[in-house]
Short mmCIF file of C-alpha atoms in Angstrom, two decimals:
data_model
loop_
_atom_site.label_atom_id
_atom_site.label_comp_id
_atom_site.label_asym_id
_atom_site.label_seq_id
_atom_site.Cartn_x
_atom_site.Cartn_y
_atom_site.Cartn_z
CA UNK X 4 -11.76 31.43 -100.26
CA UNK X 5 -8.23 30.97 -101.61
CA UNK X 6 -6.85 33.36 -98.57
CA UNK X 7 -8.69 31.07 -96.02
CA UNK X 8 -6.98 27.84 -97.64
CA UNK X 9 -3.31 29.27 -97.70
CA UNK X 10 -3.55 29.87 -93.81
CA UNK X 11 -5.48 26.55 -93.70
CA UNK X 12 -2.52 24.15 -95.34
CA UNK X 13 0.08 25.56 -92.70
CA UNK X 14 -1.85 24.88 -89.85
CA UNK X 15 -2.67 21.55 -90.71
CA UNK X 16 0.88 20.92 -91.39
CA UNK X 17 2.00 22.27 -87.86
CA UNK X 18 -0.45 19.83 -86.61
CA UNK X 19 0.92 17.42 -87.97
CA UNK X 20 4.39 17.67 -87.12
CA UNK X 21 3.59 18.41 -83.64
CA UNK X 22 1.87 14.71 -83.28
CA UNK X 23 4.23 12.81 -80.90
CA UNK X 24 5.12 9.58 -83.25
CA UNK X 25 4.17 6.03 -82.26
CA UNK X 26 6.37 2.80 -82.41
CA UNK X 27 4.61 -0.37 -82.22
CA UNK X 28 6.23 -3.00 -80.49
CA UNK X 29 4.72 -6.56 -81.04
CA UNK X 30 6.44 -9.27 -79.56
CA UNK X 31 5.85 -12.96 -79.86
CA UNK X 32 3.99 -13.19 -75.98
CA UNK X 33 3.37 -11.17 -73.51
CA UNK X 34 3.13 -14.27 -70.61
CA UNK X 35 7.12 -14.56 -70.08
CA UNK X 36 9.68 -12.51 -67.82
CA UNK X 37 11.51 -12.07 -71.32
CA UNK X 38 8.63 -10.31 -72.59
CA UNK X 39 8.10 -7.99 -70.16
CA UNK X 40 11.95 -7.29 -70.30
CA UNK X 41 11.44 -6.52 -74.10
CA UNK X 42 8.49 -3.81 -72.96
CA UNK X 43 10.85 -2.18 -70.37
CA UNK X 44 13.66 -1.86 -72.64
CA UNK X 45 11.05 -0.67 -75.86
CA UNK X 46 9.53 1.99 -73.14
CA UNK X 47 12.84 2.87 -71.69
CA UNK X 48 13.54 3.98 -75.62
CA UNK X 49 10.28 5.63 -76.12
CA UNK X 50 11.16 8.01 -73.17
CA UNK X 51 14.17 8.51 -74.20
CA UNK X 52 13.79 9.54 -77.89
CA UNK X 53 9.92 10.78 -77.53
CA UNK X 54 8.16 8.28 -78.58
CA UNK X 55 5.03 6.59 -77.87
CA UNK X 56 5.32 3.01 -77.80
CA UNK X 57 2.37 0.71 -78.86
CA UNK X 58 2.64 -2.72 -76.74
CA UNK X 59 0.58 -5.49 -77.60
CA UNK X 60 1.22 -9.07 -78.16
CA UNK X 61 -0.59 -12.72 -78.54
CA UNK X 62 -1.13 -14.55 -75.16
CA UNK X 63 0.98 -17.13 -76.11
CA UNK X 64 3.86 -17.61 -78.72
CA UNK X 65 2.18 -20.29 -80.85
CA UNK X 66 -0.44 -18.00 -81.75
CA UNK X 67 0.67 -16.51 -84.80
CA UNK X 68 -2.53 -15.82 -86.15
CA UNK X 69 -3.78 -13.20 -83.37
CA UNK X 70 0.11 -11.80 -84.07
CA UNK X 71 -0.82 -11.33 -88.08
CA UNK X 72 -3.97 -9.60 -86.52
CA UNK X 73 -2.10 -7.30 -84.24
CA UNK X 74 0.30 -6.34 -87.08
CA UNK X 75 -2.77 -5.45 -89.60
CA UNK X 76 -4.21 -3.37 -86.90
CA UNK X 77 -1.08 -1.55 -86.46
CA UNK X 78 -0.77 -1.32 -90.25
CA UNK X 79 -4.63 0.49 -90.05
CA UNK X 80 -4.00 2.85 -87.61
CA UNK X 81 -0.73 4.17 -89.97
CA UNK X 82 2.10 4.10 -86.99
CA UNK X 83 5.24 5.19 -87.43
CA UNK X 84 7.45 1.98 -87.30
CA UNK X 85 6.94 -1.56 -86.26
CA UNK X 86 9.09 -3.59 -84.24
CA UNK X 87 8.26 -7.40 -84.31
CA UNK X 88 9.37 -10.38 -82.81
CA UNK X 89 8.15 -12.78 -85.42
CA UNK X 90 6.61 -15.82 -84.05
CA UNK X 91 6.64 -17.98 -86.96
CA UNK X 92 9.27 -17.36 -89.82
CA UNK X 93 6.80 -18.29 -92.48
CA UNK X 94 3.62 -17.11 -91.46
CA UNK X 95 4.58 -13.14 -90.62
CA UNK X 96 5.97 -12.71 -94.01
CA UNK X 97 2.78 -11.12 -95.49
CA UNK X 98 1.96 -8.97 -92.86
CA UNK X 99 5.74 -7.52 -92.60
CA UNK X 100 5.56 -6.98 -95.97
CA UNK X 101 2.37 -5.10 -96.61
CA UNK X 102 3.89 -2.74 -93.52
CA UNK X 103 6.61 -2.06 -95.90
CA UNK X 104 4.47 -1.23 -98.28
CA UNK X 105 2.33 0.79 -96.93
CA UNK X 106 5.67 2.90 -96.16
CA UNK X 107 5.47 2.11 -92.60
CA UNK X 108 9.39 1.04 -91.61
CA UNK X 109 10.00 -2.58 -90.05
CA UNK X 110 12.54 -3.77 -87.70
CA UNK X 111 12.58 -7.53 -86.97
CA UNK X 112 13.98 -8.36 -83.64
CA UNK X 113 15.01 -11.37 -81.59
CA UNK X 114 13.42 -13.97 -83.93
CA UNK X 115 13.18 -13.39 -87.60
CA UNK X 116 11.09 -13.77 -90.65
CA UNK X 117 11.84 -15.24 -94.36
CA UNK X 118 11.75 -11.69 -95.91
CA UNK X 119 14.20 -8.83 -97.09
CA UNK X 120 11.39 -6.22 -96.86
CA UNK X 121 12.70 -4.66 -93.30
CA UNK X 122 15.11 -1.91 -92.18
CA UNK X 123 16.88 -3.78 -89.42
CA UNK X 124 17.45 -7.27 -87.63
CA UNK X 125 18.35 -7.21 -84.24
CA UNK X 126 18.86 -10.24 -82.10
CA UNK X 127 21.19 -12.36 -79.75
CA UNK X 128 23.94 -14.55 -82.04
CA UNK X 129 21.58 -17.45 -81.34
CA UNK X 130 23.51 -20.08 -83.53
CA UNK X 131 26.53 -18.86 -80.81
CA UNK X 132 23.88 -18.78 -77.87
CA UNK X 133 23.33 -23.07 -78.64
CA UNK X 134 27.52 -23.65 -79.38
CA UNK X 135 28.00 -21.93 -75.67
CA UNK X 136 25.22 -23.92 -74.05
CA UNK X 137 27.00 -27.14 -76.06
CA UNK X 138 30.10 -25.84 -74.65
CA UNK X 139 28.70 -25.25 -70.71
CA UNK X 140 27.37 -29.06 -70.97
CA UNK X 141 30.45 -30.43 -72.39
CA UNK X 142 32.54 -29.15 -69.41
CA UNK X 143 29.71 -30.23 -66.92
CA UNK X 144 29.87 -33.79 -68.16
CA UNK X 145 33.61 -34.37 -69.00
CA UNK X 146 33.42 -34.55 -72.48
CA UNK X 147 31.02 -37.11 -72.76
CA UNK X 148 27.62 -38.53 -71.69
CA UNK X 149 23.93 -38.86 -73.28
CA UNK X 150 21.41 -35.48 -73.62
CA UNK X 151 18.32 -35.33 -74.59
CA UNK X 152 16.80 -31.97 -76.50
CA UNK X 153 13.61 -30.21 -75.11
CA UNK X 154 13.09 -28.05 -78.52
CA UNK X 155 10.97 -25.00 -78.79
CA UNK X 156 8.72 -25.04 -81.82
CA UNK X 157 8.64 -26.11 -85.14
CA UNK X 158 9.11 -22.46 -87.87
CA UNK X 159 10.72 -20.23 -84.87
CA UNK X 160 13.31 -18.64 -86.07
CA UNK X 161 15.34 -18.14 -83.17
CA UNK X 162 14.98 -21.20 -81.02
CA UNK X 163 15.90 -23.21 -84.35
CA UNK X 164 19.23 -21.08 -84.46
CA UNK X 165 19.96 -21.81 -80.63
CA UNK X 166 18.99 -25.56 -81.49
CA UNK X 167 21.58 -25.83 -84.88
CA UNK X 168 24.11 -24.17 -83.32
CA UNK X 169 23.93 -26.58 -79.95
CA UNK X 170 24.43 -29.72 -82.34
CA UNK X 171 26.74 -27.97 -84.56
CA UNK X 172 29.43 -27.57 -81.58
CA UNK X 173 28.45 -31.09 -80.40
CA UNK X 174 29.19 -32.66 -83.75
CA UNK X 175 32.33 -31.09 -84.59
CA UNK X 176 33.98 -30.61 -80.93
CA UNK X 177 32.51 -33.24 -78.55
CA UNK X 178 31.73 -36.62 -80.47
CA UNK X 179 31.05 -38.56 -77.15
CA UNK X 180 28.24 -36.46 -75.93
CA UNK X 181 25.56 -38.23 -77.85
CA UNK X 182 21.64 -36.77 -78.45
CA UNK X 183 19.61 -39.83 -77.69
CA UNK X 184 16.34 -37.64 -78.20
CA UNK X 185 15.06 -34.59 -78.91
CA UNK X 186 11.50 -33.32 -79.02
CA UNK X 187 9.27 -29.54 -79.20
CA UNK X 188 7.88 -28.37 -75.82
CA UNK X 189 5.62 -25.95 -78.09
CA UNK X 190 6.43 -23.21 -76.01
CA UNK X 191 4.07 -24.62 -73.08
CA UNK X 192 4.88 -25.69 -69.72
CA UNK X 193 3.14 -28.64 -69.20
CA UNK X 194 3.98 -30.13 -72.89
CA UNK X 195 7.49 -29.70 -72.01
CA UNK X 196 6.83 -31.77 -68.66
CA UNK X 197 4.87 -34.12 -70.57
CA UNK X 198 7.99 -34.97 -73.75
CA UNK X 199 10.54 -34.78 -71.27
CA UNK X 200 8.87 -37.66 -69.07
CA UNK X 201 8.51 -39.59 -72.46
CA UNK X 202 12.60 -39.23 -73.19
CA UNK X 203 13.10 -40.25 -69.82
CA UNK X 204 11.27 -43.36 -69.81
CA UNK X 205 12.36 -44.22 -73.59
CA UNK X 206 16.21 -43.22 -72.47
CA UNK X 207 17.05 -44.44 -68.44
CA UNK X 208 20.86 -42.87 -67.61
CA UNK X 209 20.21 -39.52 -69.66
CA UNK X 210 22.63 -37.83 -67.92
CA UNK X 211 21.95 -33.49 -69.23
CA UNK X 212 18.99 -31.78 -70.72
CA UNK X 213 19.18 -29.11 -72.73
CA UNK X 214 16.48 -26.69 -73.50
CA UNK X 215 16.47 -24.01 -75.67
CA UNK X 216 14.07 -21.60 -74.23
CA UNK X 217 12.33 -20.75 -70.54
CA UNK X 218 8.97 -22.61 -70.75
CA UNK X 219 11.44 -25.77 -72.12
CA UNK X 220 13.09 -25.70 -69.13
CA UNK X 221 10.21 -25.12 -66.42
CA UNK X 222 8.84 -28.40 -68.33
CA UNK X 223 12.06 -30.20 -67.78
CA UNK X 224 12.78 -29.63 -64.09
CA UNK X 225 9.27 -30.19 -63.36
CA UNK X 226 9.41 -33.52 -65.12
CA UNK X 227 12.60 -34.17 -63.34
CA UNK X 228 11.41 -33.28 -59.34
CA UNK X 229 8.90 -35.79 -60.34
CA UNK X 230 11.63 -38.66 -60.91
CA UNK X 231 13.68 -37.36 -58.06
CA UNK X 232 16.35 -36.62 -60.72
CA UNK X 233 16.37 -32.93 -60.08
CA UNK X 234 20.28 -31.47 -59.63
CA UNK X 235 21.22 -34.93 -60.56
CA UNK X 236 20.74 -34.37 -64.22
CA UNK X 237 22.27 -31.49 -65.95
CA UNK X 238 20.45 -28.86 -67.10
CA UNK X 239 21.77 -26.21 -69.50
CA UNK X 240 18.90 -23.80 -71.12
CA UNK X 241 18.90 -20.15 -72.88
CA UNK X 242 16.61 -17.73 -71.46
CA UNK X 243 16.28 -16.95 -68.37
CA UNK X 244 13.10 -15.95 -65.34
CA UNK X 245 12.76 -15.49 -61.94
CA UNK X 246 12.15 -19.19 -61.51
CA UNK X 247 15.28 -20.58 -63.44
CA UNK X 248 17.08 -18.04 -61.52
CA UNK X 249 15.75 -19.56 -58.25
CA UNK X 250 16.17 -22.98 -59.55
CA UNK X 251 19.71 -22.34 -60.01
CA UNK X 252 20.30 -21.11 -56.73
CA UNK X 253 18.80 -25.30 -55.64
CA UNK X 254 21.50 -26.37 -57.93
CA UNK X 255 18.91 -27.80 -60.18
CA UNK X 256 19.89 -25.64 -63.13
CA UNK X 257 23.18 -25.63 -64.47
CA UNK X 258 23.51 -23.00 -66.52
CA UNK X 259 21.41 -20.45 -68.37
CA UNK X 260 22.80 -19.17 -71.99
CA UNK X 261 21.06 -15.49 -71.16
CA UNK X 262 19.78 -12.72 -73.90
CA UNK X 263 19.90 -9.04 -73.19
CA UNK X 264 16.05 -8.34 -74.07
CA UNK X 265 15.96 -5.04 -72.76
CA UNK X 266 19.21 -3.91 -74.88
CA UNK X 267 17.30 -5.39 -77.97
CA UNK X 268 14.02 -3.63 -77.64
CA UNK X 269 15.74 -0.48 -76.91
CA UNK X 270 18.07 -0.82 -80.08
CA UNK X 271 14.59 -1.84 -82.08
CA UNK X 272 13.05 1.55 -81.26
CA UNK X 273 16.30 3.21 -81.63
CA UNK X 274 16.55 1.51 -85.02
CA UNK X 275 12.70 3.29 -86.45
CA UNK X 276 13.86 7.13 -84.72
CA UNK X 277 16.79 6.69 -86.37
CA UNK X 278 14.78 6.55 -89.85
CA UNK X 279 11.68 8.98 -89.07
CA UNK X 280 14.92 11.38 -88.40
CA UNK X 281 16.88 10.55 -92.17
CA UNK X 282 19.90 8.39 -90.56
CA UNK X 283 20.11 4.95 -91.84
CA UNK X 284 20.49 2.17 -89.44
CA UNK X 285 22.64 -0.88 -89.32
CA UNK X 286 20.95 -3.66 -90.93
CA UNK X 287 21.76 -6.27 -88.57
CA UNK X 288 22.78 -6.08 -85.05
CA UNK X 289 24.40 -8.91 -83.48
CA UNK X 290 23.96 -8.94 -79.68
CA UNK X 291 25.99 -11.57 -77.48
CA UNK X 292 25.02 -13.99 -75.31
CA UNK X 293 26.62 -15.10 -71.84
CA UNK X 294 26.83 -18.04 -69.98
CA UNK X 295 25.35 -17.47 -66.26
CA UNK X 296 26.04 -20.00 -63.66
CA UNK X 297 25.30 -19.73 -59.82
CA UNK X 298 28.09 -18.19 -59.20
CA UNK X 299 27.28 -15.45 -61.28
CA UNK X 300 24.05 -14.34 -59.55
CA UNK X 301 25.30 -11.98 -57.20
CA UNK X 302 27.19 -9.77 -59.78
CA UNK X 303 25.65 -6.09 -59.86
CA UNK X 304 26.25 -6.62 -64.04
CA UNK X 305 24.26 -10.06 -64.09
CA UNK X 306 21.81 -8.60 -61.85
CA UNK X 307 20.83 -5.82 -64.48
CA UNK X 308 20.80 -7.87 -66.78
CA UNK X 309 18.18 -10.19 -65.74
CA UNK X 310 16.75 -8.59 -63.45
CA UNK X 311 16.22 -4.75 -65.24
CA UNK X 312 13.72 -2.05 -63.47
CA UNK X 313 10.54 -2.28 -64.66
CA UNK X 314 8.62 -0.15 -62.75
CA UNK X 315 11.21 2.77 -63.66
CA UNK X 316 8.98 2.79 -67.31
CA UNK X 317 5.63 1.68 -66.41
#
């Protein structure tokens, strides 16, 4: 018996360092053209550093809960490494930290949690992300001229960055160019449409909206076709989708502040290989934003950037 168990142990073990290792990715959605840049860019990783990469995500961002769920499950099957996108600040906390300490390494990226307990943070400068939006509508008004806030969501710790650092440049560089309302779009379409036709009717004249992510700004310029008011107010928003983009070309958006979600998921998974393989990470990654106007569209550089191969990773 003892001679069957010695060859047993190394067997075992070779099976067990032969399993391929799996990364689960969990971002906030999986509805928006950000999104499913995040999945080609934590795929294009995956294939690149032999990984397998588990994708799944709530319908929609406000659903924290079913994220909590997804993060338990992942926490059950014992994966190698999460990467998450936490959709509420507050409300992830537990989950991230029971990953942790269950041994299972966390990296936080784009939006972030109230927590210490993971390996890396990666994520667009999003307090520099609102000052260059701030910045974009300064120079598209002259200076000065009243804008109204479509907001994201109360507890998301990204879009509140983008939001603070918009009215932090505002305040200290361009006094004139006063916020005569802001309110939260709730990351939904149709609630953005439906607060941004209640600023316009409370505030006639508003003469720039800005919006701090993609659904914010769908809202908006839907709100605005409806008012015939579309191209004639400026719009400035972060984020970016096929429909901005096309709205852009129309003149009808300004500006878009634009991420790099590909580069971020990528960096996320490269973040976890790194540890399964001894290295230690950076602890926070700071990717930057840039300022895209129409102009900008045709660039080969701008074009990979929003516009990255997905079907290359499916």
């Amino acid at each position: 018996m003892r001679r069957r168990t010695l060859i047993w142990l190394p067997l075992a073990a070779a099976c067990k360092r032969s399993r391929k290792r799996r990364i689960a990715v969990i971002p906030k959605a999986v509805s928006h053209l950000f999104w499913v840049s995040v999945e080609t860019g934590a795929r294009a990783a995956g294939k690149d550093f032999g990984v397998e990469i588990l994708w799944n995500g709530p319908a929609l961002e406000s659903d924290f809960p079913r994220q909590i769920q997804i993060v338990d499950s992942m926490i059950a099957q014992r994966v190698d490494g999460i990467a998450i996108a936490a959709a509420e600040r507050q409300a992830l906390v537990a989950s991230i930290e029971r990953a942790h300490q269950a041994g299972i390494p966390v990296t936080i990226f784009d939006s972030g949690a109230d927590t210490e307990q993971y390996l890396s943070f990666i994520a667009t400068d999003n307090v520099l992300a609102g000052k260059l939006a701030a910045r974009k509508m300064a120079s598209l008004l002259g200076g000065k001229g009243k804008v109204a806030m479509i907001l994201h969501a109360p507890g998301s710790f990204s879009t509140m960055d983008r939001e603070r650092g918009f009215k932090q440049a505002r305040d200290t560089e361009f006094p004139e160019m006063a916020i005569v309302a802001e309110q939260f779009g709730m990351s939904d379409r149709a609630k953005a449409r439906d607060v941004t036709e209640n600023i316009l009717s409370a505030n006639p004249g508003v003469d720039a909206i800005f919006c701090s992510t993609e659904p914010s700004a769908t809202g908006a310029l839907l709100a605005l076709e409806a008012r015939g008011l579309a191209g004639k107010v400026k719009v400035v928003s972060v984020d970016s989708s096929e429909n901005l983009v096309e709205l852009m070309k129309q003149d009808k958006i300004h500006a878009l502040v634009a991420q790099d979600p590909f580069g971020m998921a990528y960096k996320a998974v490269e973040s976890l290989v790194s540890k399964l393989e001894g290295r230690t990470p950076p602890r926070r990654v700071d990717m930057e934003p840039r300022v895209i106007v129409k102009a900008d569209l045709e660039s080969p550089e701008v074009i990979r950037l929003l516009q990255p191969d997905i079907a290359k990773y499916r």
